Amino acid sequence: MSTRTSSGTTRTTLGFALITAATLALTACAGGEPTTVPAGASGAPGAAKGTLPTEDVVSGVRKNEAAAKLLPADVRQRGSFTIASSVATPPSSAYLADGRTVVGVDADFAGAVAKALGLELEREVVGFEAILPALGSGKYDVGTGNFGVTEERRKTIDFVTYINDGQGFATRADSPLKAVTDLTRLCGLKVATGAGTTFERTLEQHKGRCAEAGKPPYEVNVFSETGAVWMSLQQGRSDVVMNTINGLRYAVTRQKNVKFLNEYRRLDVGFAFKKGTPLAPAFQAAVNGLKADGTYDRILRKWGVTASGIARSQITPPELPAPKK
């Protein structure tokens, strides 16, 4: 049964939380073969002491009156906003050992913005692929899922940026594969990635490069769960993983026999909204206010992603240029 909750907790079914927490354990496994564990067990993502940072960087945020004044009247009146959150892998998002509490970069920024705007945050955990369509239908006010700003998404979605992440590659430690600076380096290999992501789109768009180079095509193995992506790599069913830069760097420190290869491209990441949303100016002002009061940098330091900092929040900026190779 789903329930509405206040800021900082998750509105979801227990069954979904248990399944997702178990799946996510694959990405947070500290060593050896990936294992699946029930929510609340010591092997769950972030459950082991010290696995996930616990510093509170949100509760001390003060209301930003100037930003709050930019909110639409109906939102100010109801005093809350709904957020659809995809929970994939740290440091972007993860569950604590209870299988319910969502933490990570996305959660901290959402919570801090809610505090700055004087609003309650009502979160529902939703599958990554379902969030953007749900925003378009008006089911939720905002979505988080490490959503990169792309020209395709800009046609139907507005963004308020808060970090810069992007696309990268990882593989098994014994792989001869070197840095993937050109997608033709993937020719003849099996590439594991997430469904509905910019990674899947990039790989599918450029499949023809291998034929142009006179090489066998690469195969794209698409999975709905991040844990399944890593399982396919560990079991040898895939040769390389394409995922977020921050997610890859985090995952390879918590799994044996895997290595980070390289960054491929950078993308701005932001809160996602229905196109034309009146919420964007308030969210942008709130993020920039967090930069001014130091909360922004505290969140980045907490999750070890200071390299993902941006100079200022923007509303639906152009997609950052892709590599020409």
Short mmCIF file of the C-alpha atoms (twelve columns), coordinates in Angstrom:
data_MODEL
# 
_entry.id   MODEL 
# 
loop_
_atom_site.group_PDB 
_atom_site.id 
_atom_site.type_symbol 
_atom_site.label_atom_id 
_atom_site.label_alt_id 
_atom_site.label_comp_id 
_atom_site.label_asym_id 
_atom_site.label_seq_id 
_atom_site.Cartn_x 
_atom_site.Cartn_y 
_atom_site.Cartn_z 
_atom_site.pdbx_PDB_model_num 
ATOM 1   C CA . MET A 1   0.000  0.000   0.000   1 
ATOM 2   C CA . SER A 2   1.351  3.428   -0.922  1 
ATOM 3   C CA . THR A 3   1.357  6.292   1.564   1 
ATOM 4   C CA . ARG A 4   2.164  9.972   1.394   1 
ATOM 5   C CA . THR A 5   5.015  11.109  3.596   1 
ATOM 6   C CA . SER A 6   6.745  14.290  4.622   1 
ATOM 7   C CA . SER A 7   10.155 15.538  3.504   1 
ATOM 8   C CA . GLY A 8   12.996 13.049  3.616   1 
ATOM 9   C CA . THR A 9   11.029 9.809   3.423   1 
ATOM 10  C CA . THR A 10  9.721  7.673   0.603   1 
ATOM 11  C CA . ARG A 11  6.184  7.030   -0.557  1 
ATOM 12  C CA . THR A 12  6.215  3.556   -2.071  1 
ATOM 13  C CA . THR A 13  5.081  -0.008  -1.547  1 
ATOM 14  C CA . LEU A 14  7.039  -2.245  0.794   1 
ATOM 15  C CA . GLY A 15  7.324  -4.912  -1.869  1 
ATOM 16  C CA . PHE A 16  8.899  -2.521  -4.363  1 
ATOM 17  C CA . ALA A 17  11.308 -1.246  -1.727  1 
ATOM 18  C CA . LEU A 18  12.419 -4.760  -0.854  1 
ATOM 19  C CA . ILE A 19  12.937 -5.746  -4.477  1 
ATOM 20  C CA . THR A 20  14.789 -2.581  -5.389  1 
ATOM 21  C CA . ALA A 21  16.978 -2.586  -2.295  1 
ATOM 22  C CA . ALA A 22  17.975 -6.154  -3.010  1 
ATOM 23  C CA . THR A 23  18.775 -5.385  -6.608  1 
ATOM 24  C CA . LEU A 24  20.768 -2.328  -5.674  1 
ATOM 25  C CA . ALA A 25  22.890 -4.435  -3.372  1 
ATOM 26  C CA . LEU A 26  24.557 -5.758  -6.498  1 
ATOM 27  C CA . THR A 27  26.119 -2.369  -7.138  1 
ATOM 28  C CA . ALA A 28  27.193 -1.813  -3.567  1 
ATOM 29  C CA . CYS A 29  28.729 -5.210  -2.941  1 
ATOM 30  C CA . ALA A 30  31.979 -4.661  -1.071  1 
ATOM 31  C CA . GLY A 31  33.820 -7.588  -2.606  1 
ATOM 32  C CA . GLY A 32  33.631 -10.997 -4.210  1 
ATOM 33  C CA . GLU A 33  30.754 -12.050 -6.428  1 
ATOM 34  C CA . PRO A 34  27.693 -9.805  -6.396  1 
ATOM 35  C CA . THR A 35  25.050 -11.090 -4.015  1 
ATOM 36  C CA . THR A 36  21.380 -10.346 -3.520  1 
ATOM 37  C CA . VAL A 37  20.271 -9.580  0.033   1 
ATOM 38  C CA . PRO A 38  16.962 -8.599  1.614   1 
ATOM 39  C CA . ALA A 39  16.367 -5.020  2.634   1 
ATOM 40  C CA . GLY A 40  17.662 -4.288  6.099   1 
ATOM 41  C CA . ALA A 41  20.444 -6.863  5.917   1 
ATOM 42  C CA . SER A 42  24.000 -5.729  6.471   1 
ATOM 43  C CA . GLY A 43  24.830 -6.245  2.803   1 
ATOM 44  C CA . ALA A 44  22.112 -3.943  1.489   1 
ATOM 45  C CA . PRO A 45  23.226 -0.789  -0.312  1 
ATOM 46  C CA . GLY A 46  24.707 1.525   2.223   1 
ATOM 47  C CA . ALA A 47  23.705 -0.726  5.081   1 
ATOM 48  C CA . ALA A 48  27.227 -1.521  6.175   1 
ATOM 49  C CA . LYS A 49  28.548 1.086   8.558   1 
ATOM 50  C CA . GLY A 50  30.540 3.673   6.729   1 
ATOM 51  C CA . THR A 51  29.331 2.642   3.276   1 
ATOM 52  C CA . LEU A 52  27.115 5.690   2.792   1 
ATOM 53  C CA . PRO A 53  27.764 9.078   4.411   1 
ATOM 54  C CA . THR A 54  25.258 10.103  7.059   1 
ATOM 55  C CA . GLU A 55  26.099 13.770  7.575   1 
ATOM 56  C CA . ASP A 56  22.961 15.914  7.795   1 
ATOM 57  C CA . VAL A 57  23.401 18.753  5.298   1 
ATOM 58  C CA . VAL A 58  19.723 19.589  4.870   1 
ATOM 59  C CA . SER A 59  17.962 20.244  8.178   1 
ATOM 60  C CA . GLY A 60  19.862 23.479  8.814   1 
ATOM 61  C CA . VAL A 61  18.805 25.080  5.527   1 
ATOM 62  C CA . ARG A 62  16.841 28.265  6.109   1 
ATOM 63  C CA . LYS A 63  13.926 29.469  4.033   1 
ATOM 64  C CA . ASN A 64  14.954 31.613  1.083   1 
ATOM 65  C CA . GLU A 65  12.203 34.225  1.073   1 
ATOM 66  C CA . ALA A 66  13.161 35.669  -2.310  1 
ATOM 67  C CA . ALA A 67  13.058 32.238  -3.936  1 
ATOM 68  C CA . ALA A 68  9.796  31.296  -2.190  1 
ATOM 69  C CA . LYS A 69  8.110  34.405  -3.566  1 
ATOM 70  C CA . LEU A 70  8.677  33.020  -7.067  1 
ATOM 71  C CA . LEU A 71  6.472  29.994  -6.369  1 
ATOM 72  C CA . PRO A 72  3.050  29.815  -8.033  1 
ATOM 73  C CA . ALA A 73  0.244  30.809  -5.650  1 
ATOM 74  C CA . ASP A 74  -1.355 27.350  -5.679  1 
ATOM 75  C CA . VAL A 75  1.903  25.683  -4.627  1 
ATOM 76  C CA . ARG A 76  2.452  28.175  -1.819  1 
ATOM 77  C CA . GLN A 77  -1.103 27.542  -0.662  1 
ATOM 78  C CA . ARG A 78  -0.809 23.769  -0.528  1 
ATOM 79  C CA . GLY A 79  2.678  24.011  0.999   1 
ATOM 80  C CA . SER A 80  4.146  20.986  -0.742  1 
ATOM 81  C CA . PHE A 81  5.300  19.501  -4.043  1 
ATOM 82  C CA . THR A 82  5.338  15.947  -5.349  1 
ATOM 83  C CA . ILE A 83  8.537  14.402  -6.617  1 
ATOM 84  C CA . ALA A 84  9.016  11.197  -8.592  1 
ATOM 85  C CA . SER A 85  12.421 9.718   -7.785  1 
ATOM 86  C CA . SER A 86  14.309 6.956   -9.524  1 
ATOM 87  C CA . VAL A 87  16.573 5.050   -7.137  1 
ATOM 88  C CA . ALA A 88  19.501 3.594   -9.038  1 
ATOM 89  C CA . THR A 89  22.943 3.637   -7.449  1 
ATOM 90  C CA . PRO A 90  25.053 5.807   -5.143  1 
ATOM 91  C CA . PRO A 91  26.107 8.535   -5.035  1 
ATOM 92  C CA . SER A 92  23.100 9.765   -7.020  1 
ATOM 93  C CA . SER A 93  20.515 7.718   -5.133  1 
ATOM 94  C CA . ALA A 94  20.245 4.654   -2.918  1 
ATOM 95  C CA . TYR A 95  18.248 3.126   -0.104  1 
ATOM 96  C CA . LEU A 96  19.410 2.886   3.466   1 
ATOM 97  C CA . ALA A 97  19.282 -0.527  5.145   1 
ATOM 98  C CA . ASP A 98  15.592 -0.113  5.943   1 
ATOM 99  C CA . GLY A 99  14.788 -0.437  2.242   1 
ATOM 100 C CA . ARG A 100 12.622 2.683   2.428   1 
ATOM 101 C CA . THR A 101 14.710 5.769   3.111   1 
ATOM 102 C CA . VAL A 102 16.117 7.333   -0.048  1 
ATOM 103 C CA . VAL A 103 19.508 9.056   0.211   1 
ATOM 104 C CA . GLY A 104 22.079 10.439  -2.196  1 
ATOM 105 C CA . VAL A 105 22.954 13.559  -4.133  1 
ATOM 106 C CA . ASP A 106 19.482 13.811  -5.675  1 
ATOM 107 C CA . ALA A 107 17.726 13.384  -2.340  1 
ATOM 108 C CA . ASP A 108 19.892 15.946  -0.558  1 
ATOM 109 C CA . PHE A 109 19.396 18.577  -3.249  1 
ATOM 110 C CA . ALA A 110 15.657 17.937  -3.355  1 
ATOM 111 C CA . GLY A 111 15.417 18.152  0.418   1 
ATOM 112 C CA . ALA A 112 17.533 21.289  0.596   1 
ATOM 113 C CA . VAL A 113 15.467 23.016  -2.110  1 
ATOM 114 C CA . ALA A 114 12.262 22.068  -0.301  1 
ATOM 115 C CA . LYS A 115 13.588 23.637  2.907   1 
ATOM 116 C CA . ALA A 116 14.706 26.757  1.054   1 
ATOM 117 C CA . LEU A 117 11.253 27.161  -0.487  1 
ATOM 118 C CA . GLY A 118 9.423  26.417  2.754   1 
ATOM 119 C CA . LEU A 119 7.664  23.394  1.262   1 
ATOM 120 C CA . GLU A 120 7.086  19.793  2.257   1 
ATOM 121 C CA . LEU A 121 8.498  17.223  -0.136  1 
ATOM 122 C CA . GLU A 122 6.261  14.254  -0.985  1 
ATOM 123 C CA . ARG A 123 8.369  11.577  -2.674  1 
ATOM 124 C CA . GLU A 124 7.285  8.538   -4.637  1 
ATOM 125 C CA . VAL A 125 9.820  6.050   -5.984  1 
ATOM 126 C CA . VAL A 126 9.136  5.500   -9.683  1 
ATOM 127 C CA . GLY A 127 10.926 3.531   -12.400 1 
ATOM 128 C CA . PHE A 128 13.383 5.665   -14.364 1 
ATOM 129 C CA . GLU A 129 11.638 5.164   -17.701 1 
ATOM 130 C CA . ALA A 130 8.252  6.217   -16.302 1 
ATOM 131 C CA . ILE A 131 9.225  9.538   -14.738 1 
ATOM 132 C CA . LEU A 132 9.460  11.886  -17.726 1 
ATOM 133 C CA . PRO A 133 6.156  10.720  -19.269 1 
ATOM 134 C CA . ALA A 134 4.501  11.062  -15.848 1 
ATOM 135 C CA . LEU A 135 5.714  14.653  -15.582 1 
ATOM 136 C CA . GLY A 136 4.157  15.415  -18.945 1 
ATOM 137 C CA . SER A 137 0.807  14.090  -17.737 1 
ATOM 138 C CA . GLY A 138 0.954  16.262  -14.621 1 
ATOM 139 C CA . LYS A 139 1.074  13.340  -12.194 1 
ATOM 140 C CA . TYR A 140 4.112  14.785  -10.391 1 
ATOM 141 C CA . ASP A 141 5.535  18.282  -10.016 1 
ATOM 142 C CA . VAL A 142 9.187  17.324  -10.410 1 
ATOM 143 C CA . GLY A 143 11.366 14.309  -11.124 1 
ATOM 144 C CA . THR A 144 14.871 13.239  -10.126 1 
ATOM 145 C CA . GLY A 145 16.967 10.435  -11.574 1 
ATOM 146 C CA . ASN A 146 20.287 11.981  -12.530 1 
ATOM 147 C CA . PHE A 147 18.520 13.267  -15.654 1 
ATOM 148 C CA . GLY A 148 21.003 14.688  -18.149 1 
ATOM 149 C CA . VAL A 149 19.954 17.683  -20.205 1 
ATOM 150 C CA . THR A 150 19.700 16.686  -23.882 1 
ATOM 151 C CA . GLU A 151 18.191 18.404  -26.903 1 
ATOM 152 C CA . GLU A 152 15.697 15.571  -27.296 1 
ATOM 153 C CA . ARG A 153 14.476 15.906  -23.720 1 
ATOM 154 C CA . ARG A 154 14.373 19.702  -23.944 1 
ATOM 155 C CA . LYS A 155 11.513 19.403  -26.441 1 
ATOM 156 C CA . THR A 156 9.103  18.152  -23.769 1 
ATOM 157 C CA . ILE A 157 10.864 18.697  -20.424 1 
ATOM 158 C CA . ASP A 158 12.182 21.712  -18.538 1 
ATOM 159 C CA . PHE A 159 15.227 21.357  -16.313 1 
ATOM 160 C CA . VAL A 160 16.709 23.244  -13.401 1 
ATOM 161 C CA . THR A 161 20.351 22.177  -13.229 1 
ATOM 162 C CA . TYR A 162 22.211 21.417  -10.009 1 
ATOM 163 C CA . ILE A 163 25.239 19.275  -10.947 1 
ATOM 164 C CA . ASN A 164 27.287 18.160  -13.942 1 
ATOM 165 C CA . ASP A 165 27.782 14.420  -14.433 1 
ATOM 166 C CA . GLY A 166 27.717 12.513  -17.697 1 
ATOM 167 C CA . GLN A 167 28.672 9.307   -19.452 1 
ATOM 168 C CA . GLY A 168 31.553 6.959   -18.776 1 
ATOM 169 C CA . PHE A 169 32.729 3.358   -19.057 1 
ATOM 170 C CA . ALA A 170 33.888 0.587   -16.735 1 
ATOM 171 C CA . THR A 171 34.940 -3.012  -17.296 1 
ATOM 172 C CA . ARG A 172 36.412 -6.044  -15.534 1 
ATOM 173 C CA . ALA A 173 39.894 -5.622  -14.141 1 
ATOM 174 C CA . ASP A 174 41.304 -8.325  -16.436 1 
ATOM 175 C CA . SER A 175 39.905 -6.735  -19.595 1 
ATOM 176 C CA . PRO A 176 42.430 -5.517  -22.191 1 
ATOM 177 C CA . LEU A 177 40.033 -2.696  -23.081 1 
ATOM 178 C CA . LYS A 178 41.551 0.767   -22.691 1 
ATOM 179 C CA . ALA A 179 39.889 4.172   -22.564 1 
ATOM 180 C CA . VAL A 180 36.828 4.407   -24.824 1 
ATOM 181 C CA . THR A 181 37.519 7.748   -26.463 1 
ATOM 182 C CA . ASP A 182 35.826 6.639   -29.681 1 
ATOM 183 C CA . LEU A 183 32.784 4.335   -29.794 1 
ATOM 184 C CA . THR A 184 34.506 2.211   -32.448 1 
ATOM 185 C CA . ARG A 185 36.644 0.857   -29.593 1 
ATOM 186 C CA . LEU A 186 33.480 -1.005  -28.558 1 
ATOM 187 C CA . CYS A 187 33.121 -2.794  -31.897 1 
ATOM 188 C CA . GLY A 188 32.616 -6.536  -31.424 1 
ATOM 189 C CA . LEU A 189 31.911 -6.136  -27.705 1 
ATOM 190 C CA . LYS A 190 28.768 -6.433  -25.580 1 
ATOM 191 C CA . VAL A 191 27.894 -3.187  -23.787 1 
ATOM 192 C CA . ALA A 192 25.601 -3.208  -20.741 1 
ATOM 193 C CA . THR A 193 23.578 -0.116  -19.893 1 
ATOM 194 C CA . GLY A 194 20.287 1.119   -18.438 1 
ATOM 195 C CA . ALA A 195 16.984 1.252   -20.270 1 
ATOM 196 C CA . GLY A 196 15.666 4.650   -21.330 1 
ATOM 197 C CA . THR A 197 18.947 6.414   -20.566 1 
ATOM 198 C CA . THR A 198 21.171 8.764   -22.528 1 
ATOM 199 C CA . PHE A 199 23.661 5.880   -22.621 1 
ATOM 200 C CA . GLU A 200 21.250 3.635   -24.498 1 
ATOM 201 C CA . ARG A 201 20.411 6.477   -26.882 1 
ATOM 202 C CA . THR A 202 24.082 7.273   -27.549 1 
ATOM 203 C CA . LEU A 203 24.956 3.643   -28.219 1 
ATOM 204 C CA . GLU A 204 21.984 3.037   -30.510 1 
ATOM 205 C CA . GLN A 205 22.530 6.266   -32.453 1 
ATOM 206 C CA . HIS A 206 26.122 5.406   -33.302 1 
ATOM 207 C CA . LYS A 207 25.938 1.679   -33.967 1 
ATOM 208 C CA . GLY A 208 26.700 2.321   -37.622 1 
ATOM 209 C CA . ARG A 209 30.195 3.589   -36.853 1 
ATOM 210 C CA . CYS A 210 31.535 0.051   -36.601 1 
ATOM 211 C CA . ALA A 211 30.322 -0.864  -40.096 1 
ATOM 212 C CA . GLU A 212 31.803 2.370   -41.425 1 
ATOM 213 C CA . ALA A 213 35.114 1.359   -39.889 1 
ATOM 214 C CA . GLY A 214 34.881 -2.159  -41.355 1 
ATOM 215 C CA . LYS A 215 34.465 -3.739  -37.919 1 
ATOM 216 C CA . PRO A 216 31.808 -6.019  -36.385 1 
ATOM 217 C CA . PRO A 217 29.030 -4.130  -34.569 1 
ATOM 218 C CA . TYR A 218 28.832 -3.849  -30.810 1 
ATOM 219 C CA . GLU A 219 25.846 -5.348  -29.021 1 
ATOM 220 C CA . VAL A 220 23.808 -3.241  -26.586 1 
ATOM 221 C CA . ASN A 221 22.502 -5.157  -23.574 1 
ATOM 222 C CA . VAL A 222 19.787 -3.055  -21.908 1 
ATOM 223 C CA . PHE A 223 18.600 -3.603  -18.346 1 
ATOM 224 C CA . SER A 224 15.912 -1.920  -16.257 1 
ATOM 225 C CA . GLU A 225 17.868 -2.300  -12.997 1 
ATOM 226 C CA . THR A 226 21.391 -1.041  -12.366 1 
ATOM 227 C CA . GLY A 227 22.186 -4.165  -10.353 1 
ATOM 228 C CA . ALA A 228 21.475 -6.312  -13.394 1 
ATOM 229 C CA . VAL A 229 23.911 -4.215  -15.444 1 
ATOM 230 C CA . TRP A 230 26.759 -5.036  -13.064 1 
ATOM 231 C CA . MET A 231 25.714 -8.663  -12.744 1 
ATOM 232 C CA . SER A 232 25.984 -9.065  -16.512 1 
ATOM 233 C CA . LEU A 233 29.524 -7.658  -16.401 1 
ATOM 234 C CA . GLN A 234 30.635 -9.816  -13.464 1 
ATOM 235 C CA . GLN A 235 29.218 -12.954 -15.074 1 
ATOM 236 C CA . GLY A 236 30.872 -12.235 -18.417 1 
ATOM 237 C CA . ARG A 237 27.630 -11.712 -20.315 1 
ATOM 238 C CA . SER A 238 28.745 -8.155  -21.056 1 
ATOM 239 C CA . ASP A 239 32.237 -6.805  -21.719 1 
ATOM 240 C CA . VAL A 240 31.820 -3.202  -20.640 1 
ATOM 241 C CA . VAL A 241 29.354 -0.991  -18.734 1 
ATOM 242 C CA . MET A 242 28.258 2.480   -19.822 1 
ATOM 243 C CA . ASN A 243 26.736 4.528   -17.008 1 
ATOM 244 C CA . THR A 244 27.037 7.808   -15.119 1 
ATOM 245 C CA . ILE A 245 30.544 9.018   -14.367 1 
ATOM 246 C CA . ASN A 246 29.840 9.424   -10.659 1 
ATOM 247 C CA . GLY A 247 27.986 6.118   -10.429 1 
ATOM 248 C CA . LEU A 248 30.832 4.228   -12.103 1 
ATOM 249 C CA . ARG A 249 33.502 5.809   -9.916  1 
ATOM 250 C CA . TYR A 250 31.515 4.894   -6.828  1 
ATOM 251 C CA . ALA A 251 30.690 1.352   -7.921  1 
ATOM 252 C CA . VAL A 252 34.242 0.317   -8.808  1 
ATOM 253 C CA . THR A 253 35.415 1.201   -5.295  1 
ATOM 254 C CA . ARG A 254 32.908 -1.269  -3.852  1 
ATOM 255 C CA . GLN A 255 33.266 -4.220  -6.198  1 
ATOM 256 C CA . LYS A 256 36.264 -6.431  -6.754  1 
ATOM 257 C CA . ASN A 257 37.635 -7.115  -10.197 1 
ATOM 258 C CA . VAL A 258 36.199 -4.054  -11.928 1 
ATOM 259 C CA . LYS A 259 37.880 -0.861  -13.084 1 
ATOM 260 C CA . PHE A 260 36.805 2.582   -14.242 1 
ATOM 261 C CA . LEU A 261 37.945 3.245   -17.800 1 
ATOM 262 C CA . ASN A 262 37.239 6.891   -18.546 1 
ATOM 263 C CA . GLU A 263 34.781 9.711   -18.861 1 
ATOM 264 C CA . TYR A 264 33.248 9.866   -22.325 1 
ATOM 265 C CA . ARG A 265 31.224 13.078  -22.174 1 
ATOM 266 C CA . ARG A 266 29.769 15.506  -19.663 1 
ATOM 267 C CA . LEU A 267 26.118 16.517  -19.325 1 
ATOM 268 C CA . ASP A 268 24.345 18.990  -17.086 1 
ATOM 269 C CA . VAL A 269 21.967 17.252  -14.678 1 
ATOM 270 C CA . GLY A 270 18.837 18.786  -13.262 1 
ATOM 271 C CA . PHE A 271 15.429 18.566  -11.685 1 
ATOM 272 C CA . ALA A 272 12.978 17.617  -14.429 1 
ATOM 273 C CA . PHE A 273 9.600  19.311  -14.936 1 
ATOM 274 C CA . LYS A 274 6.756  19.385  -17.415 1 
ATOM 275 C CA . LYS A 275 7.557  21.793  -20.237 1 
ATOM 276 C CA . GLY A 276 6.552  25.334  -19.370 1 
ATOM 277 C CA . THR A 277 6.436  24.728  -15.628 1 
ATOM 278 C CA . PRO A 278 6.012  27.842  -13.448 1 
ATOM 279 C CA . LEU A 279 8.129  26.136  -10.756 1 
ATOM 280 C CA . ALA A 280 11.458 26.499  -12.566 1 
ATOM 281 C CA . PRO A 281 12.337 30.078  -11.493 1 
ATOM 282 C CA . ALA A 282 11.780 29.274  -7.815  1 
ATOM 283 C CA . PHE A 283 13.834 26.074  -7.977  1 
ATOM 284 C CA . GLN A 284 16.641 27.854  -9.821  1 
ATOM 285 C CA . ALA A 285 16.726 30.646  -7.227  1 
ATOM 286 C CA . ALA A 286 16.729 28.062  -4.445  1 
ATOM 287 C CA . VAL A 287 19.687 26.151  -5.923  1 
ATOM 288 C CA . ASN A 288 21.656 29.357  -6.419  1 
ATOM 289 C CA . GLY A 289 20.821 30.331  -2.853  1 
ATOM 290 C CA . LEU A 290 22.253 27.008  -1.663  1 
ATOM 291 C CA . LYS A 291 25.451 27.837  -3.503  1 
ATOM 292 C CA . ALA A 292 25.617 31.214  -1.782  1 
ATOM 293 C CA . ASP A 293 25.092 29.868  1.756   1 
ATOM 294 C CA . GLY A 294 27.531 26.951  1.406   1 
ATOM 295 C CA . THR A 295 24.968 24.128  1.466   1 
ATOM 296 C CA . TYR A 296 25.683 23.308  -2.164  1 
ATOM 297 C CA . ASP A 297 29.355 22.585  -1.556  1 
ATOM 298 C CA . ARG A 298 28.582 20.624  1.612   1 
ATOM 299 C CA . ILE A 299 26.334 18.277  -0.365  1 
ATOM 300 C CA . LEU A 300 29.007 17.728  -3.014  1 
ATOM 301 C CA . ARG A 301 31.692 17.062  -0.390  1 
ATOM 302 C CA . LYS A 302 29.428 14.661  1.490   1 
ATOM 303 C CA . TRP A 303 29.016 12.468  -1.578  1 
ATOM 304 C CA . GLY A 304 32.537 12.902  -2.954  1 
ATOM 305 C CA . VAL A 305 31.443 14.588  -6.174  1 
ATOM 306 C CA . THR A 306 33.055 18.014  -5.959  1 
ATOM 307 C CA . ALA A 307 34.160 17.668  -9.590  1 
ATOM 308 C CA . SER A 308 30.476 17.786  -10.540 1 
ATOM 309 C CA . GLY A 309 29.898 21.298  -9.220  1 
ATOM 310 C CA . ILE A 310 28.420 23.935  -11.521 1 
ATOM 311 C CA . ALA A 311 28.948 27.706  -11.433 1 
ATOM 312 C CA . ARG A 312 25.232 28.484  -11.302 1 
ATOM 313 C CA . SER A 313 21.896 26.800  -11.836 1 
ATOM 314 C CA . GLN A 314 20.292 27.251  -15.248 1 
ATOM 315 C CA . ILE A 315 16.822 26.637  -16.634 1 
ATOM 316 C CA . THR A 316 16.884 24.181  -19.557 1 
ATOM 317 C CA . PRO A 317 20.314 25.079  -20.951 1 
ATOM 318 C CA . PRO A 318 21.453 23.679  -24.321 1 
ATOM 319 C CA . GLU A 319 22.905 20.181  -24.322 1 
ATOM 320 C CA . LEU A 320 26.650 20.186  -23.811 1 
ATOM 321 C CA . PRO A 321 28.536 19.255  -27.023 1 
ATOM 322 C CA . ALA A 322 29.163 15.583  -27.618 1 
ATOM 323 C CA . PRO A 323 32.569 14.212  -28.627 1 
ATOM 324 C CA . LYS A 324 33.104 14.457  -32.389 1 
ATOM 325 C CA . LYS A 325 34.668 11.038  -32.618 1 
# 
